[in-house]
Coordinates of C-alpha atoms and ligand atoms in Angstrom, one line a residue:
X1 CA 56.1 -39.2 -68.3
X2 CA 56.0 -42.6 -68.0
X3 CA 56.4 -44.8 -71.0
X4 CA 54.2 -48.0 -70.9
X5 CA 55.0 -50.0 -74.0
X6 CA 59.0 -48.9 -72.5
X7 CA 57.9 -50.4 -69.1
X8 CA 55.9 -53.7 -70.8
X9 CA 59.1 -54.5 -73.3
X10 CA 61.3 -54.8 -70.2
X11 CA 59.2 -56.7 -68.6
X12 CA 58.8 -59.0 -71.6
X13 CA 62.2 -59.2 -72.1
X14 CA 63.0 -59.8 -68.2
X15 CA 60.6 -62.6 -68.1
X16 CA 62.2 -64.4 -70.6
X17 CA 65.2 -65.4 -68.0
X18 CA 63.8 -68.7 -66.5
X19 CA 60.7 -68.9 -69.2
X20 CA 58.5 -71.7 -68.4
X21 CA 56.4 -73.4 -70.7
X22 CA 53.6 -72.6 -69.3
X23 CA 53.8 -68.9 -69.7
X24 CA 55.3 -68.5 -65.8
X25 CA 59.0 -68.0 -64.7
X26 CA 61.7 -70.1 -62.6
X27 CA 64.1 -67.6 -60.9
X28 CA 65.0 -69.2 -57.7
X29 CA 67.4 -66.8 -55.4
X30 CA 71.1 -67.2 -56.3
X31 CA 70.6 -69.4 -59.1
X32 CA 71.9 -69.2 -63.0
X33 CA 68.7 -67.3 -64.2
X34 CA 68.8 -65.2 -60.9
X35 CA 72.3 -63.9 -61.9
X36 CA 71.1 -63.3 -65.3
X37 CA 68.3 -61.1 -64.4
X38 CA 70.6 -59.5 -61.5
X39 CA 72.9 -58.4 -65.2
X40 CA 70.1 -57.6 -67.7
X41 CA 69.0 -55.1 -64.8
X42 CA 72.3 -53.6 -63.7
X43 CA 72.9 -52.8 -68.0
X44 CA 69.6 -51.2 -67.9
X45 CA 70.3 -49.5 -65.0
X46 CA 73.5 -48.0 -66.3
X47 CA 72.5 -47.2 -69.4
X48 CA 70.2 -45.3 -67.8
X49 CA 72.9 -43.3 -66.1
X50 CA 73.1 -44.9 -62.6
X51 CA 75.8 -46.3 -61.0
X52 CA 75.5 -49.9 -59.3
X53 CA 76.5 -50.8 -55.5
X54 CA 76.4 -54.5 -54.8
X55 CA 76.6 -55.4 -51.3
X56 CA 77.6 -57.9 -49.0
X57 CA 74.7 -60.1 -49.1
X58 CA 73.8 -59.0 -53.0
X59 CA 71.7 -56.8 -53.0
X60 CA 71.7 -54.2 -55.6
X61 CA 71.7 -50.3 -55.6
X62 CA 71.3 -48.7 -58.5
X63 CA 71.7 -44.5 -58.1
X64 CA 70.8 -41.8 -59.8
X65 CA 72.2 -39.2 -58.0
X66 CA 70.4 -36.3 -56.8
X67 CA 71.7 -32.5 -56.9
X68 CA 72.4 -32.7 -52.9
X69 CA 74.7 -35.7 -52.9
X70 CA 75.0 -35.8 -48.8
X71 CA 71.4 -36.1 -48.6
X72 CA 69.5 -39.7 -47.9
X73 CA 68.1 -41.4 -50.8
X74 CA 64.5 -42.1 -51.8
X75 CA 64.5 -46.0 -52.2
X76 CA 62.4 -48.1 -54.5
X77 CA 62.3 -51.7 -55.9
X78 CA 61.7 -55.1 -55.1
X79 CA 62.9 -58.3 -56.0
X80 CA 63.8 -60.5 -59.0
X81 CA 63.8 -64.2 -57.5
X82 CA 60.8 -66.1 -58.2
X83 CA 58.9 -69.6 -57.0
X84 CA 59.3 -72.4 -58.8
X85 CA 56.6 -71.8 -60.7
X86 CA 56.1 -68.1 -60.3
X87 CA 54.8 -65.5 -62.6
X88 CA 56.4 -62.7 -64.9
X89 CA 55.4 -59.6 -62.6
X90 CA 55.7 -60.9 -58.7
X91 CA 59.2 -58.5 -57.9
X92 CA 59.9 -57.6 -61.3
X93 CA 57.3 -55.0 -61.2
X94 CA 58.7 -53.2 -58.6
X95 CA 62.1 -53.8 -59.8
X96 CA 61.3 -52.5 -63.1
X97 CA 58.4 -50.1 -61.7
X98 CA 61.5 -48.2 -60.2
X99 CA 63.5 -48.4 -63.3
X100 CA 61.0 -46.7 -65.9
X101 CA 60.7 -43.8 -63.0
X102 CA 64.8 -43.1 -64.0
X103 CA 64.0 -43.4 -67.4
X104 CA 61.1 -40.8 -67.5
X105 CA 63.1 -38.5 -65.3
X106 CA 65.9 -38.9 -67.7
X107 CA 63.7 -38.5 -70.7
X108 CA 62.5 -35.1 -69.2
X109 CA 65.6 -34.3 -67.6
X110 CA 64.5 -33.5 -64.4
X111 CA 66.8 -33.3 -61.7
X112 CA 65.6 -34.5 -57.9
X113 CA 67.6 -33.0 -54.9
X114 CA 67.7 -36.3 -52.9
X115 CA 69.5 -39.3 -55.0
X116 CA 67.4 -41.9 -56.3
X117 CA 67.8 -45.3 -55.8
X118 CA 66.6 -48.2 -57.3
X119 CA 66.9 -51.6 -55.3
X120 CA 66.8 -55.2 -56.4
X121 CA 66.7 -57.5 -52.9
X122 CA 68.3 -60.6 -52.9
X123 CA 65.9 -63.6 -51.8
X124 CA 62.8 -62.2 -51.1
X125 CA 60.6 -65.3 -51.8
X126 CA 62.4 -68.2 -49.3
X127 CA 61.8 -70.8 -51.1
X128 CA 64.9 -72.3 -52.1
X129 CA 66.8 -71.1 -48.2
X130 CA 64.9 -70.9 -45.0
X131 CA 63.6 -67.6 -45.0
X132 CA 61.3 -65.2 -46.9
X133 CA 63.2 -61.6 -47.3
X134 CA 66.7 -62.7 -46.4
X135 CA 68.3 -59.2 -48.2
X136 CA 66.1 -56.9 -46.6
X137 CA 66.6 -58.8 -43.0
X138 CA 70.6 -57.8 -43.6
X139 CA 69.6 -54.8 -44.5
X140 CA 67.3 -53.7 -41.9
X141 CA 69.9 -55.1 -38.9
X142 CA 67.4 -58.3 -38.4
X143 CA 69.6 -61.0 -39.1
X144 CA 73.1 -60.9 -39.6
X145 CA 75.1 -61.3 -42.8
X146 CA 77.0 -64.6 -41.4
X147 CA 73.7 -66.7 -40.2
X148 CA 72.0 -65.6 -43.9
X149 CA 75.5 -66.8 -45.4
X150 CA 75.6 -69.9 -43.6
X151 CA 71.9 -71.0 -44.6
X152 CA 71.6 -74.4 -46.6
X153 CA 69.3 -74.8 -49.7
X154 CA 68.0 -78.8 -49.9
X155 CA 70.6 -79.8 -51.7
X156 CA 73.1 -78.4 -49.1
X157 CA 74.6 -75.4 -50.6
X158 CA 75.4 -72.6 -49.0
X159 CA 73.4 -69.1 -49.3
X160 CA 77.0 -67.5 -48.8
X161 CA 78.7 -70.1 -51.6
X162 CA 75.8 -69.6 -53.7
X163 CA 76.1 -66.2 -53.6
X164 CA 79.9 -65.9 -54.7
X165 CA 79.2 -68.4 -57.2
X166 CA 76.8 -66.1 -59.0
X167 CA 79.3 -63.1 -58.5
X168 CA 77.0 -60.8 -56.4
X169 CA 78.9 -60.9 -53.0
X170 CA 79.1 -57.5 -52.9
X171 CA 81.7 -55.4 -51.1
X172 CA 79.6 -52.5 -49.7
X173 CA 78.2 -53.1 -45.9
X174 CA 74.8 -53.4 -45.3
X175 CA 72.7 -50.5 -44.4
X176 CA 73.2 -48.8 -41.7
X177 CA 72.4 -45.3 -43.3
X178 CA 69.1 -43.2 -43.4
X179 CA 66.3 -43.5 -46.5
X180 CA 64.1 -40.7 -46.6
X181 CA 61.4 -43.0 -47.4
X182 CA 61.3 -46.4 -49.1
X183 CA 58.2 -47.2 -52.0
X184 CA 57.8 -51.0 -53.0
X185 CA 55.1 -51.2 -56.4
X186 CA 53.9 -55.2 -56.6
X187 CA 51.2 -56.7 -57.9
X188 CA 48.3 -57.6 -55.5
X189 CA 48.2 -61.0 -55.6
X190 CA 44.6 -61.2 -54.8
X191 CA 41.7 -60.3 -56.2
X192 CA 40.3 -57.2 -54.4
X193 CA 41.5 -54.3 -57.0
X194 CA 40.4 -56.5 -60.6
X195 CA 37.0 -57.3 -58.4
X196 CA 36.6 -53.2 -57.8
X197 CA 38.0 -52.4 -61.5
X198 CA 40.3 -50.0 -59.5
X199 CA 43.9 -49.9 -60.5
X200 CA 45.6 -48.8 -57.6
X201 CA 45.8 -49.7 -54.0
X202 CA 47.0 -47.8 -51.3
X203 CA 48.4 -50.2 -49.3
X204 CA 48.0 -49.1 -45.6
X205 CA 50.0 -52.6 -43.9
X206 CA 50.5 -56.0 -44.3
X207 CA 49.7 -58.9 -42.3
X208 CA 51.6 -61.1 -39.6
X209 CA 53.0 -64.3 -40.1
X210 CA 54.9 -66.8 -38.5
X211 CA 56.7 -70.2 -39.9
X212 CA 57.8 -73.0 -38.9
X213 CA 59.4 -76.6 -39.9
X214 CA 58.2 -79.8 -38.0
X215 CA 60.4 -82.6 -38.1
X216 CA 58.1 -85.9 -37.3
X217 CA 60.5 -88.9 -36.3
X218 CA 59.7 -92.2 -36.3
X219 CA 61.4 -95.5 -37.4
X220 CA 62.3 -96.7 -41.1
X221 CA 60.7 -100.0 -41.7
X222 CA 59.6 -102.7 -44.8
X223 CA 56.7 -101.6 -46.3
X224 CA 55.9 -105.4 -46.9
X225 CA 56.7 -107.3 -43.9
X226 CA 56.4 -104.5 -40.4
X227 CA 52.1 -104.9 -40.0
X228 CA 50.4 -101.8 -40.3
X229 CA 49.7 -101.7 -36.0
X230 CA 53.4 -101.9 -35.2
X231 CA 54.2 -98.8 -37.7
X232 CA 55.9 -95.5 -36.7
X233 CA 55.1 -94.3 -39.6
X234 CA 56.6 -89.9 -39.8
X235 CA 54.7 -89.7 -42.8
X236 CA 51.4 -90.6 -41.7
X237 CA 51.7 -88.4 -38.6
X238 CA 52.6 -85.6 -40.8
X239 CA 49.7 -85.9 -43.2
X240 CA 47.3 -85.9 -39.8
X241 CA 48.8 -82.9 -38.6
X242 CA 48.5 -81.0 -41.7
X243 CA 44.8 -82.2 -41.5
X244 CA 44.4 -80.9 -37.9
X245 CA 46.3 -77.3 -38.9
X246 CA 43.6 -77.1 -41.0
X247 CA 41.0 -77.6 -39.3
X248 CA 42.4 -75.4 -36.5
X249 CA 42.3 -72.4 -38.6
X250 CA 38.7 -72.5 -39.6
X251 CA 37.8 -72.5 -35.5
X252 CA 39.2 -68.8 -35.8
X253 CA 37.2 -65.9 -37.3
X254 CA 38.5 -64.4 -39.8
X255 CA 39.3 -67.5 -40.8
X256 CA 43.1 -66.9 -40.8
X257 CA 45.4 -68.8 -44.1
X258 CA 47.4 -71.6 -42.9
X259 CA 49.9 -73.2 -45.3
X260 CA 51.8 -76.4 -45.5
X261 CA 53.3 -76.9 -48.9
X262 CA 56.8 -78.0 -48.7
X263 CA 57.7 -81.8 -47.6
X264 CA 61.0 -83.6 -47.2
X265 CA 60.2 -87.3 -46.6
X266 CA 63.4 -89.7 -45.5
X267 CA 64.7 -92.0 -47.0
X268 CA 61.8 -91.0 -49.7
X269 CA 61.5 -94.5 -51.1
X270 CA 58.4 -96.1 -52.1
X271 CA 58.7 -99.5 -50.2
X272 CA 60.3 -98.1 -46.9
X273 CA 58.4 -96.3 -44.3
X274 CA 59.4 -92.6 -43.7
X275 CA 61.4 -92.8 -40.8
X276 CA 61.6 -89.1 -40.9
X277 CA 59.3 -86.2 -42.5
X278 CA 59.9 -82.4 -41.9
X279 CA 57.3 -80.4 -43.4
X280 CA 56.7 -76.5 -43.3
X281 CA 53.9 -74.3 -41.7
X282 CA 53.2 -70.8 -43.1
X283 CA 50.6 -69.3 -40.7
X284 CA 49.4 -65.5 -41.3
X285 CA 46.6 -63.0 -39.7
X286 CA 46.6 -59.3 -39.5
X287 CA 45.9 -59.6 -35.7
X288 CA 49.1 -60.1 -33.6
X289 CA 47.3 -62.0 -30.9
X290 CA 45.2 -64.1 -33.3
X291 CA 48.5 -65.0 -35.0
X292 CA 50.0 -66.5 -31.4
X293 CA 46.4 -68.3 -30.8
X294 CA 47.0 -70.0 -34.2
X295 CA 50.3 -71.0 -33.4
X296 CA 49.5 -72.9 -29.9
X297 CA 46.5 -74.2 -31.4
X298 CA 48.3 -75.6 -34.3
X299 CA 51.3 -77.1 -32.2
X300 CA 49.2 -78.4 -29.7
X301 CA 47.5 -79.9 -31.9
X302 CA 50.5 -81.3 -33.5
X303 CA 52.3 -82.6 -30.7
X304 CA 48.8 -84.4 -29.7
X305 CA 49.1 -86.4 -32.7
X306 CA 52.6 -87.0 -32.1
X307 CA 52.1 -88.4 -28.7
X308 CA 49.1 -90.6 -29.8
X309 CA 51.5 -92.0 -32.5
X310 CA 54.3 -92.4 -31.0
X311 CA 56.4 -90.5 -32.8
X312 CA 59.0 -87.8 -32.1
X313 CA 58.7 -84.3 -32.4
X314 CA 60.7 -81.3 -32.8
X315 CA 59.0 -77.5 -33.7
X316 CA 61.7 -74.9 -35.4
X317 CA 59.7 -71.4 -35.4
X318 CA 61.6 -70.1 -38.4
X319 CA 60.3 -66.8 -38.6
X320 CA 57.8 -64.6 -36.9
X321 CA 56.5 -61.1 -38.9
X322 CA 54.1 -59.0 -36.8
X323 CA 51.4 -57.3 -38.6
X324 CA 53.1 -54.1 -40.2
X325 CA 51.5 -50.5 -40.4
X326 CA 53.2 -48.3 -42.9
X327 CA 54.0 -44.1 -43.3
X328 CA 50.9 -42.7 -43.1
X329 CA 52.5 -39.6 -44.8
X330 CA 53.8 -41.3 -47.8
X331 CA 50.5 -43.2 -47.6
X332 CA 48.8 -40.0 -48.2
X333 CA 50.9 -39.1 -50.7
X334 CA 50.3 -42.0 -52.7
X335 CA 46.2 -40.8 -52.3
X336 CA 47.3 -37.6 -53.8
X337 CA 49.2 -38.6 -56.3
X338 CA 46.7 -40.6 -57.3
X339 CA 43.7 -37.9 -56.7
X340 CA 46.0 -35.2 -59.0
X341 CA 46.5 -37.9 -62.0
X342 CA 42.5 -38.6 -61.8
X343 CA 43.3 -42.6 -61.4
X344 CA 41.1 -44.3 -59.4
X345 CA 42.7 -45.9 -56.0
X346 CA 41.5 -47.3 -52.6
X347 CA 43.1 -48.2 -49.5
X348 CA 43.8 -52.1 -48.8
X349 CA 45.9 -54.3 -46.8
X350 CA 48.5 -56.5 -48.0
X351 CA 48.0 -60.2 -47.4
X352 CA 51.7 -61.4 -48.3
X353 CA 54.9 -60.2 -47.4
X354 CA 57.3 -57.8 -49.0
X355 CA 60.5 -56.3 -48.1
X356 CA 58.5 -53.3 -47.8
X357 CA 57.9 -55.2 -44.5
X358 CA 61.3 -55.5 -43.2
X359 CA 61.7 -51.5 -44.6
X360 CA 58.7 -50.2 -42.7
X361 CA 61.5 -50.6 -39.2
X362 CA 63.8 -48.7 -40.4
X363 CA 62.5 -46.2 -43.2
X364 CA 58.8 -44.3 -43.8
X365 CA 57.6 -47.0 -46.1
X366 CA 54.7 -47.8 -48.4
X367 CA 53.5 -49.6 -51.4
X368 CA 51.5 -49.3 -54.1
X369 CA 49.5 -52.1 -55.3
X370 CA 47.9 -52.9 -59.2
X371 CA 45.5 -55.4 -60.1
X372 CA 46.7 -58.7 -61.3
X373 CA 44.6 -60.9 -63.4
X374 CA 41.7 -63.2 -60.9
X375 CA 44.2 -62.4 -58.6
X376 CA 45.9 -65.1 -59.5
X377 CA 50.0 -65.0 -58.1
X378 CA 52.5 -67.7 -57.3
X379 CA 51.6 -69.4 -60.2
X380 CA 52.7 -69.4 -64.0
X381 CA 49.4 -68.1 -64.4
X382 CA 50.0 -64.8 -63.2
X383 CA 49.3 -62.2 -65.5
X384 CA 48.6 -58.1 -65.7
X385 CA 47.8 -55.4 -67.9
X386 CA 50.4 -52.8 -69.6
X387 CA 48.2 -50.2 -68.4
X388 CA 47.2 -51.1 -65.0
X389 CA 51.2 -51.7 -64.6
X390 CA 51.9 -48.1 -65.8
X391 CA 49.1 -46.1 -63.8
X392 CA 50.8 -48.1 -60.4
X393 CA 54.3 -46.5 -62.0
X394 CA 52.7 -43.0 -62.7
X395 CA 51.8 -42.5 -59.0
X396 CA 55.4 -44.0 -58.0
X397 CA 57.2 -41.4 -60.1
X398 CA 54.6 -38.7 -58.6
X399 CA 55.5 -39.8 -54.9
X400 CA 59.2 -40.2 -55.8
X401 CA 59.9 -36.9 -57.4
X402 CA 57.7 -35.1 -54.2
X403 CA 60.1 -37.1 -51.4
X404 CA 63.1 -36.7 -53.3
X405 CA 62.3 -32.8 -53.6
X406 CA 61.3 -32.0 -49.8
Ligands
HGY501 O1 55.2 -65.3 -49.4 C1 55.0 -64.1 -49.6 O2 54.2 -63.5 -49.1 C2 56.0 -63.5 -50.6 O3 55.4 -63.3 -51.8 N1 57.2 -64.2 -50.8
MN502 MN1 56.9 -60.4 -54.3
MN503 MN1 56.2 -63.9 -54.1

């Protein structure tokens, strides 16, 4: 059975790669503290008796094999990157949800007829590259392994470089072979389970979502002599704009979440007007066509500000997600897992993305969901208890050990 105070140590001990004062992690993707987790989990992993696949993109496969070797694997994990200022249990959970499932089969010996495996993705959060779930895209045949490799961080290094630098360009292809099915455990995120004192969700699909980056251009100037009237100032026109995105998603109902949070201003100097300022737009709904009313709203409303402004535009849609429905048969078997242990559960839609996302195209896929503290999550903050963490991991093994048997 599962072992909590096993399952909290690790994550103690895991969080303490990229510590941040205030109680959160820094793990960004293919960075020191990334490789260090990426090692403290492949040890774990092998002691634990699996054996690790790394590949060509870096992310990791840890095995334990089942009695019929030639049959698919049952997949679980998630990631290990983190924001900035992340939390200890956003990815890890998963990560290590997956992991205590191998050490409680070990513990009780029990054999599984489909092999196990344990997955760590490599960027799922995007913030340091351009896109959220970069592994899983490679994975799932979405994007190839050369455009991911080619990707630039800010300060111009190279996903692919990056990668190699850390020592987790694997060797193995990617994908391109069946999963029987595919189980992410995460931590909501939000506050629906803690508000119901229910410590599992059954998480029945996720939302859409589409990004982009704006670049506003206008013309570098003095900030003492150019008068204010003969300005082209980016800056300004991208402040109005992320006032009018704003505003444009409370004219929708449900009131869909509409997100700009990350700012590059040129030359980024205090006494020269920004000639040029790219911002980003993270735009989500669970409603497909909502989600592409948004975005014309949004742009339109962008470019109108532009044009009164004079200044350049140019609109880079950097992702689109449509809403995702997962396996309603491994849906159902998380409800009966979770019926059989008597813990409490309810059904609920995720409102941010996982590489359970990218899975659900290829695999029968689903996720199970705990409470995390005021659903507080992207934020050093974050925070959840040993016990609702091991009641998410007794209804993985449950679900696990049933796929990998039938
Ligand atoms: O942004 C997301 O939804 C994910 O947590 N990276
Ligand atoms: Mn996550
Ligand atoms: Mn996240």
């Amino acid at each position: 059975m599962i072992n909590r105070d096993r399952q909290w140590q690790s994550h103690m001990e895991m969080a303490q790669i990229g510590a941040t004062p205030a109680g959160g992690v820094c793990r960004l993707a293919l960075s020191d503290e990334d490789r260090e987790s990426r090692a403290l989990f492949v040890r774990w992993a092998e002691e634990a008796g699996c054996t690790v696949r790394v590949d060509r993109v870096g992310n990791i496969f840890a095995r334990r094999p089942g009695t019929e070797k030639e049959l698919p694997p049952v997949m679980t994990g998630s990631h290990l990157d983190t924001q900035p200022l992340g939390g200890r249990f956003d990815g890890a959970y998963g990560v290590l949800a997956g992991l205590e499932v191998v050490r409680s089969l070990n513990d009780s010996d029990t054999q599984t007829r489909a092999p196990i495996d344990v997955v760590v993705w490599t960027d799922e959060e995007g913030c340091r590259f351009t896109s959220k779930t970069m592994g899983s895209m490679v994975f799932t045949g979405m994007v190839s392994e050369e455009m991911v490799c080619e990707v630039l961080d800010p300060d111009g290094k190279s996903f692919g470089d990056e990668l190699k630098r850390i020592g987790y360009a694997g060797s193995e292809p990617c994908g391109g072979y069946p999963i029987k099915a595919y189980f992410e455990a995460h931590i909501e995120q939000g506050p629906l389970l803690e508000q119901a004192g229910i410590p599992v969700g059954a998480v029945v699909g996720a939302q859409g979502q589409r990004c982009f980056i704006i670049t506003v251009t206008g013309e570098e100037g003095h900030a003492g002599t150019l008068p204010m009237d003969q300005r082209r100032d980016s800056f300004l026109g991208a402040a109005r704009m992320t006032d009018a995105i704003n505003r444009v998603a409370f004219e929708f109902d449900p009131v869909p979440v509409a997100t700009v949070a990350h700012v590059q201003v040129r030359p980024n100097s205090r006494n020269t007007i920004a000639g040029e300022t790219k911002f980003t737009i993270d735009s989500r709904h669970p409603d497909a066509d909502t989600l592409a009313a948004l975005e014309e709203k949004m742009l339109d409303a962008c470019r109108d500000i532009a044009e009164d402004m004079k200044l350049d535009i140019a609109i880079d849609r950097t992702s689109v997600a449509p809403p995702v429905s997962f396996d309603i048969t491994l849906i159902d078997s998380i409800r009966n897992a979770a019926k059989e242990l008597g813990i409490q559960y309810m059904d609920m839609f995720s409102a941010a993305g996982h590489d359970a996302c990218k899975l659900a195209e290829i695999a029968p896929t689903a996720m199970i969901f705990v409470p995390c503290e005021k659903g507080i999550s992207h934020n050093e903050l974050e925070n959840a208890t040993p016990e609702d963490l091991a009641a998410g991991t007794k209804v993985l093994f449950e679900v696990i050990l049933q796929a990998a048997n039938s």
